[in-house]
PDB file of C-alpha atoms in Angstrom:
ATOM      1  CA  MET A   1     129.167 173.107  -0.520  1.00  0.00           C
ATOM      2  CA  PRO A   2     126.459 174.149  -2.736  1.00  0.00           C
ATOM      3  CA  ARG A   3     124.391 177.158  -2.823  1.00  0.00           C
ATOM      4  CA  LYS A   4     121.310 177.210  -2.490  1.00  0.00           C
ATOM      5  CA  LYS A   5     118.486 178.422  -3.640  1.00  0.00           C
ATOM      6  CA  LEU A   6     117.327 181.597  -2.489  1.00  0.00           C
ATOM      7  CA  ASP A   7     113.561 181.528  -1.082  1.00  0.00           C
ATOM      8  CA  PRO A   8     110.922 183.694  -2.735  1.00  0.00           C
ATOM      9  CA  VAL A   9     110.085 187.485  -1.301  1.00  0.00           C
ATOM     10  CA  ASP A  10     106.463 187.279  -0.597  1.00  0.00           C
ATOM     11  CA  ALA A  11     104.409 190.339  -2.605  1.00  0.00           C
ATOM     12  CA  GLU A  12     103.902 192.528   0.657  1.00  0.00           C
ATOM     13  CA  THR A  13     107.271 192.846   1.053  1.00  0.00           C
ATOM     14  CA  ARG A  14     107.793 193.244  -2.748  1.00  0.00           C
ATOM     15  CA  ARG A  15     105.479 195.926  -2.629  1.00  0.00           C
ATOM     16  CA  THR A  16     106.889 197.532   0.482  1.00  0.00           C
ATOM     17  CA  ILE A  17     110.570 197.229  -0.841  1.00  0.00           C
ATOM     18  CA  GLY A  18     109.216 199.404  -3.972  1.00  0.00           C
ATOM     19  CA  ALA A  19     106.900 201.716  -2.407  1.00  0.00           C
ATOM     20  CA  LEU A  20     110.442 202.945  -0.658  1.00  0.00           C
ATOM     21  CA  LEU A  21     111.977 203.408  -3.618  1.00  0.00           C
ATOM     22  CA  ARG A  22     109.087 204.983  -5.155  1.00  0.00           C
ATOM     23  CA  ASP A  23     108.771 207.843  -2.612  1.00  0.00           C
ATOM     24  CA  LEU A  24     112.491 208.532  -2.865  1.00  0.00           C
ATOM     25  CA  ARG A  25     112.411 208.767  -6.201  1.00  0.00           C
ATOM     26  CA  ARG A  26     109.381 211.145  -5.675  1.00  0.00           C
ATOM     27  CA  ALA A  27     111.560 212.781  -2.976  1.00  0.00           C
ATOM     28  CA  ALA A  28     114.202 213.889  -5.200  1.00  0.00           C
ATOM     29  CA  GLY A  29     112.183 215.224  -7.988  1.00  0.00           C
ATOM     30  CA  TYR A  30     112.048 212.830 -10.220  1.00  0.00           C
ATOM     31  CA  ARG A  31     107.892 212.678 -10.761  1.00  0.00           C
ATOM     32  CA  ALA A  32     108.633 210.085 -13.542  1.00  0.00           C
ATOM     33  CA  VAL A  33     110.757 206.998 -13.703  1.00  0.00           C
ATOM     34  CA  HIS A  34     112.367 207.715 -17.116  1.00  0.00           C
ATOM     35  CA  ASP A  35     113.136 211.266 -15.851  1.00  0.00           C
ATOM     36  CA  ALA A  36     115.302 209.435 -13.184  1.00  0.00           C
ATOM     37  CA  ALA A  37     116.754 206.963 -15.807  1.00  0.00           C
ATOM     38  CA  ALA A  38     117.972 209.645 -17.559  1.00  0.00           C
ATOM     39  CA  VAL A  39     120.582 210.705 -16.158  1.00  0.00           C
ATOM     40  CA  LYS A  40     123.731 209.716 -16.978  1.00  0.00           C
ATOM     41  CA  GLU A  41     124.866 208.811 -13.208  1.00  0.00           C
ATOM     42  CA  CYS A  42     121.012 206.739 -12.576  1.00  0.00           C
ATOM     43  CA  PRO A  43     122.145 203.056 -11.591  1.00  0.00           C
ATOM     44  CA  ALA A  44     119.924 201.198 -13.266  1.00  0.00           C
ATOM     45  CA  ALA A  45     117.594 200.496 -16.380  1.00  0.00           C
ATOM     46  CA  GLN A  46     114.241 202.220 -16.894  1.00  0.00           C
ATOM     47  CA  GLN A  47     112.684 199.393 -16.982  1.00  0.00           C
ATOM     48  CA  THR A  48     114.297 197.417 -13.762  1.00  0.00           C
ATOM     49  CA  ILE A  49     113.520 200.404 -11.690  1.00  0.00           C
ATOM     50  CA  TYR A  50     109.671 200.000 -13.121  1.00  0.00           C
ATOM     51  CA  ALA A  51     110.127 196.440 -11.820  1.00  0.00           C
ATOM     52  CA  TYR A  52     111.339 196.883  -8.481  1.00  0.00           C
ATOM     53  CA  GLU A  53     108.793 200.076  -7.731  1.00  0.00           C
ATOM     54  CA  ARG A  54     105.585 197.828  -8.855  1.00  0.00           C
ATOM     55  CA  GLY A  55     107.325 194.686  -6.853  1.00  0.00           C
ATOM     56  CA  GLY A  56     107.617 192.364  -9.870  1.00  0.00           C
ATOM     57  CA  LEU A  57     111.495 192.014  -9.169  1.00  0.00           C
ATOM     58  CA  VAL A  58     112.725 192.783  -5.770  1.00  0.00           C
ATOM     59  CA  PRO A  59     116.671 194.591  -5.763  1.00  0.00           C
ATOM     60  CA  SER A  60     119.598 193.107  -4.587  1.00  0.00           C
ATOM     61  CA  LEU A  61     120.515 194.746  -1.497  1.00  0.00           C
ATOM     62  CA  LYS A  62     123.818 196.815  -3.153  1.00  0.00           C
ATOM     63  CA  GLN A  63     121.128 197.927  -5.805  1.00  0.00           C
ATOM     64  CA  PHE A  64     118.920 199.048  -3.303  1.00  0.00           C
ATOM     65  CA  MET A  65     121.824 201.128  -1.233  1.00  0.00           C
ATOM     66  CA  GLU A  66     122.846 202.335  -5.290  1.00  0.00           C
ATOM     67  CA  LEU A  67     119.340 203.854  -6.164  1.00  0.00           C
ATOM     68  CA  VAL A  68     119.047 205.281  -2.284  1.00  0.00           C
ATOM     69  CA  GLU A  69     122.278 206.593  -2.652  1.00  0.00           C
ATOM     70  CA  PHE A  70     121.728 208.099  -6.009  1.00  0.00           C
ATOM     71  CA  TYR A  71     118.392 209.888  -4.654  1.00  0.00           C
ATOM     72  CA  ALA A  72     119.615 210.817  -2.363  1.00  0.00           C
ATOM     73  CA  LEU A  73     122.931 212.016  -2.864  1.00  0.00           C
ATOM     74  CA  GLY A  74     123.611 212.306  -6.171  1.00  0.00           C
ATOM     75  CA  THR A  75     120.453 214.078  -7.382  1.00  0.00           C
ATOM     76  CA  GLU A  76     120.980 217.717  -8.094  1.00  0.00           C
ATOM     77  CA  GLY A  77     118.558 219.819  -6.716  1.00  0.00           C
ATOM     78  CA  ALA A  78     117.084 216.935  -3.975  1.00  0.00           C
ATOM     79  CA  PRO A  79     115.517 218.558  -0.542  1.00  0.00           C
ATOM     80  CA  PRO A  80     118.223 218.510   2.242  1.00  0.00           C
ATOM     81  CA  ASP A  81     115.799 216.039   4.326  1.00  0.00           C
ATOM     82  CA  ILE A  82     115.812 213.402   1.915  1.00  0.00           C
ATOM     83  CA  ARG A  83     118.866 212.646   3.550  1.00  0.00           C
ATOM     84  CA  TYR A  84     116.445 211.319   7.162  1.00  0.00           C
ATOM     85  CA  GLN A  85     114.247 209.544   4.324  1.00  0.00           C
ATOM     86  CA  ALA A  86     116.922 208.040   2.702  1.00  0.00           C
ATOM     87  CA  VAL A  87     117.993 206.465   6.335  1.00  0.00           C
ATOM     88  CA  ALA A  88     114.483 205.199   7.178  1.00  0.00           C
ATOM     89  CA  ALA A  89     114.566 203.514   3.782  1.00  0.00           C
ATOM     90  CA  LEU A  90     117.435 201.682   4.423  1.00  0.00           C
ATOM     91  CA  ILE A  91     116.298 200.487   8.199  1.00  0.00           C
ATOM     92  CA  ALA A  92     112.557 199.605   6.916  1.00  0.00           C
ATOM     93  CA  ALA A  93     114.412 197.665   3.993  1.00  0.00           C
ATOM     94  CA  LEU A  94     116.343 196.276   5.945  1.00  0.00           C
ATOM     95  CA  SER A  95     114.018 194.998   8.912  1.00  0.00           C
ATOM     96  CA  THR A  96     112.068 193.399   5.415  1.00  0.00           C
ATOM     97  CA  PRO A  97     112.852 189.272   5.280  1.00  0.00           C
ATOM     98  CA  ALA A  98     113.683 189.814   1.908  1.00  0.00           C
ATOM     99  CA  TYR A  99     117.151 190.577   2.989  1.00  0.00           C
ATOM    100  CA  HIS A 100     117.315 188.076   5.853  1.00  0.00           C
ATOM    101  CA  ILE A 101     118.971 190.914   8.402  1.00  0.00           C
ATOM    102  CA  PRO A 102     116.580 189.829  11.059  1.00  0.00           C
ATOM    103  CA  GLU A 103     118.041 186.195  10.549  1.00  0.00           C
ATOM    104  CA  VAL A 104     121.517 187.201  10.593  1.00  0.00           C
ATOM    105  CA  LEU A 105     120.824 189.119  14.159  1.00  0.00           C
ATOM    106  CA  ASP A 106     119.436 186.182  15.427  1.00  0.00           C
ATOM    107  CA  LEU A 107     121.942 184.041  14.744  1.00  0.00           C
ATOM    108  CA  ILE A 108     124.400 186.521  16.213  1.00  0.00           C
ATOM    109  CA  GLY A 109     122.241 186.252  19.208  1.00  0.00           C
ATOM    110  CA  ARG A 110     122.618 182.642  19.542  1.00  0.00           C
ATOM    111  CA  LEU A 111     126.211 182.645  18.490  1.00  0.00           C
ATOM    112  CA  GLN A 112     127.240 184.793  21.368  1.00  0.00           C
ATOM    113  CA  PRO A 113     128.350 182.774  24.368  1.00  0.00           C
ATOM    114  CA  ALA A 114     127.123 183.222  27.668  1.00  0.00           C
ATOM    115  CA  PRO A 115     128.401 185.093  30.199  1.00  0.00           C
ATOM    116  CA  ALA A 116     131.689 183.318  32.179  1.00  0.00           C
ATOM    117  CA  ALA A 117     130.749 183.198  35.637  1.00  0.00           C
ATOM    118  CA  GLY A 118     132.831 185.013  37.184  1.00  0.00           C
ATOM    119  CA  ARG A 119     134.559 184.886  40.795  1.00  0.00           C
ATOM    120  CA  ARG A 120     133.353 187.018  44.136  1.00  0.00           C
ATOM    121  CA  ARG A 121     135.743 188.928  45.682  1.00  0.00           C
ATOM    122  CA  ARG A 122     134.882 187.970  49.289  1.00  0.00           C
ATOM    123  CA  THR A 123     133.766 191.240  51.965  1.00  0.00           C
ATOM    124  CA  ARG A 124     135.951 191.278  54.896  1.00  0.00           C
TER     125      ARG A 124
END
C-alpha cells in the first residue's frame, strides 16, 4: 500500500509547538538558540531550532521529544521544576493535530468492542 502524504500542519499549531520549545529552551537557561545549539549534546542544528520556534517547520514527534529531553534532562544547571514544564509541553504537543494523537485515541475508542451482554444470576 503506498504511503499517503501527511496533511500540512496549520499555522496556529506550528506556532504553538514552536512556542512550547522556545519556552523550554529559555527555562533551561539558554537565552538564545545559538547557545543551546552550541552544546555538543544538542539534538538539532541552530537553523532547525530557529525554524521550529518560528513555526516554519514542525518537528517530528521523535525530534520534539529529543529537544524536550535535552532541555529538561540534558542541561546542566536547569531548574528542577523544568521537568514539570517539559511534561506539560509534551502533553500540549500531543493534544495538537500535528501528531494525530487525538485521532489515534478516537480510532482506539471506535475499535473497542461493545461489552458483551453477560448472563444474570437469578436470585432465589
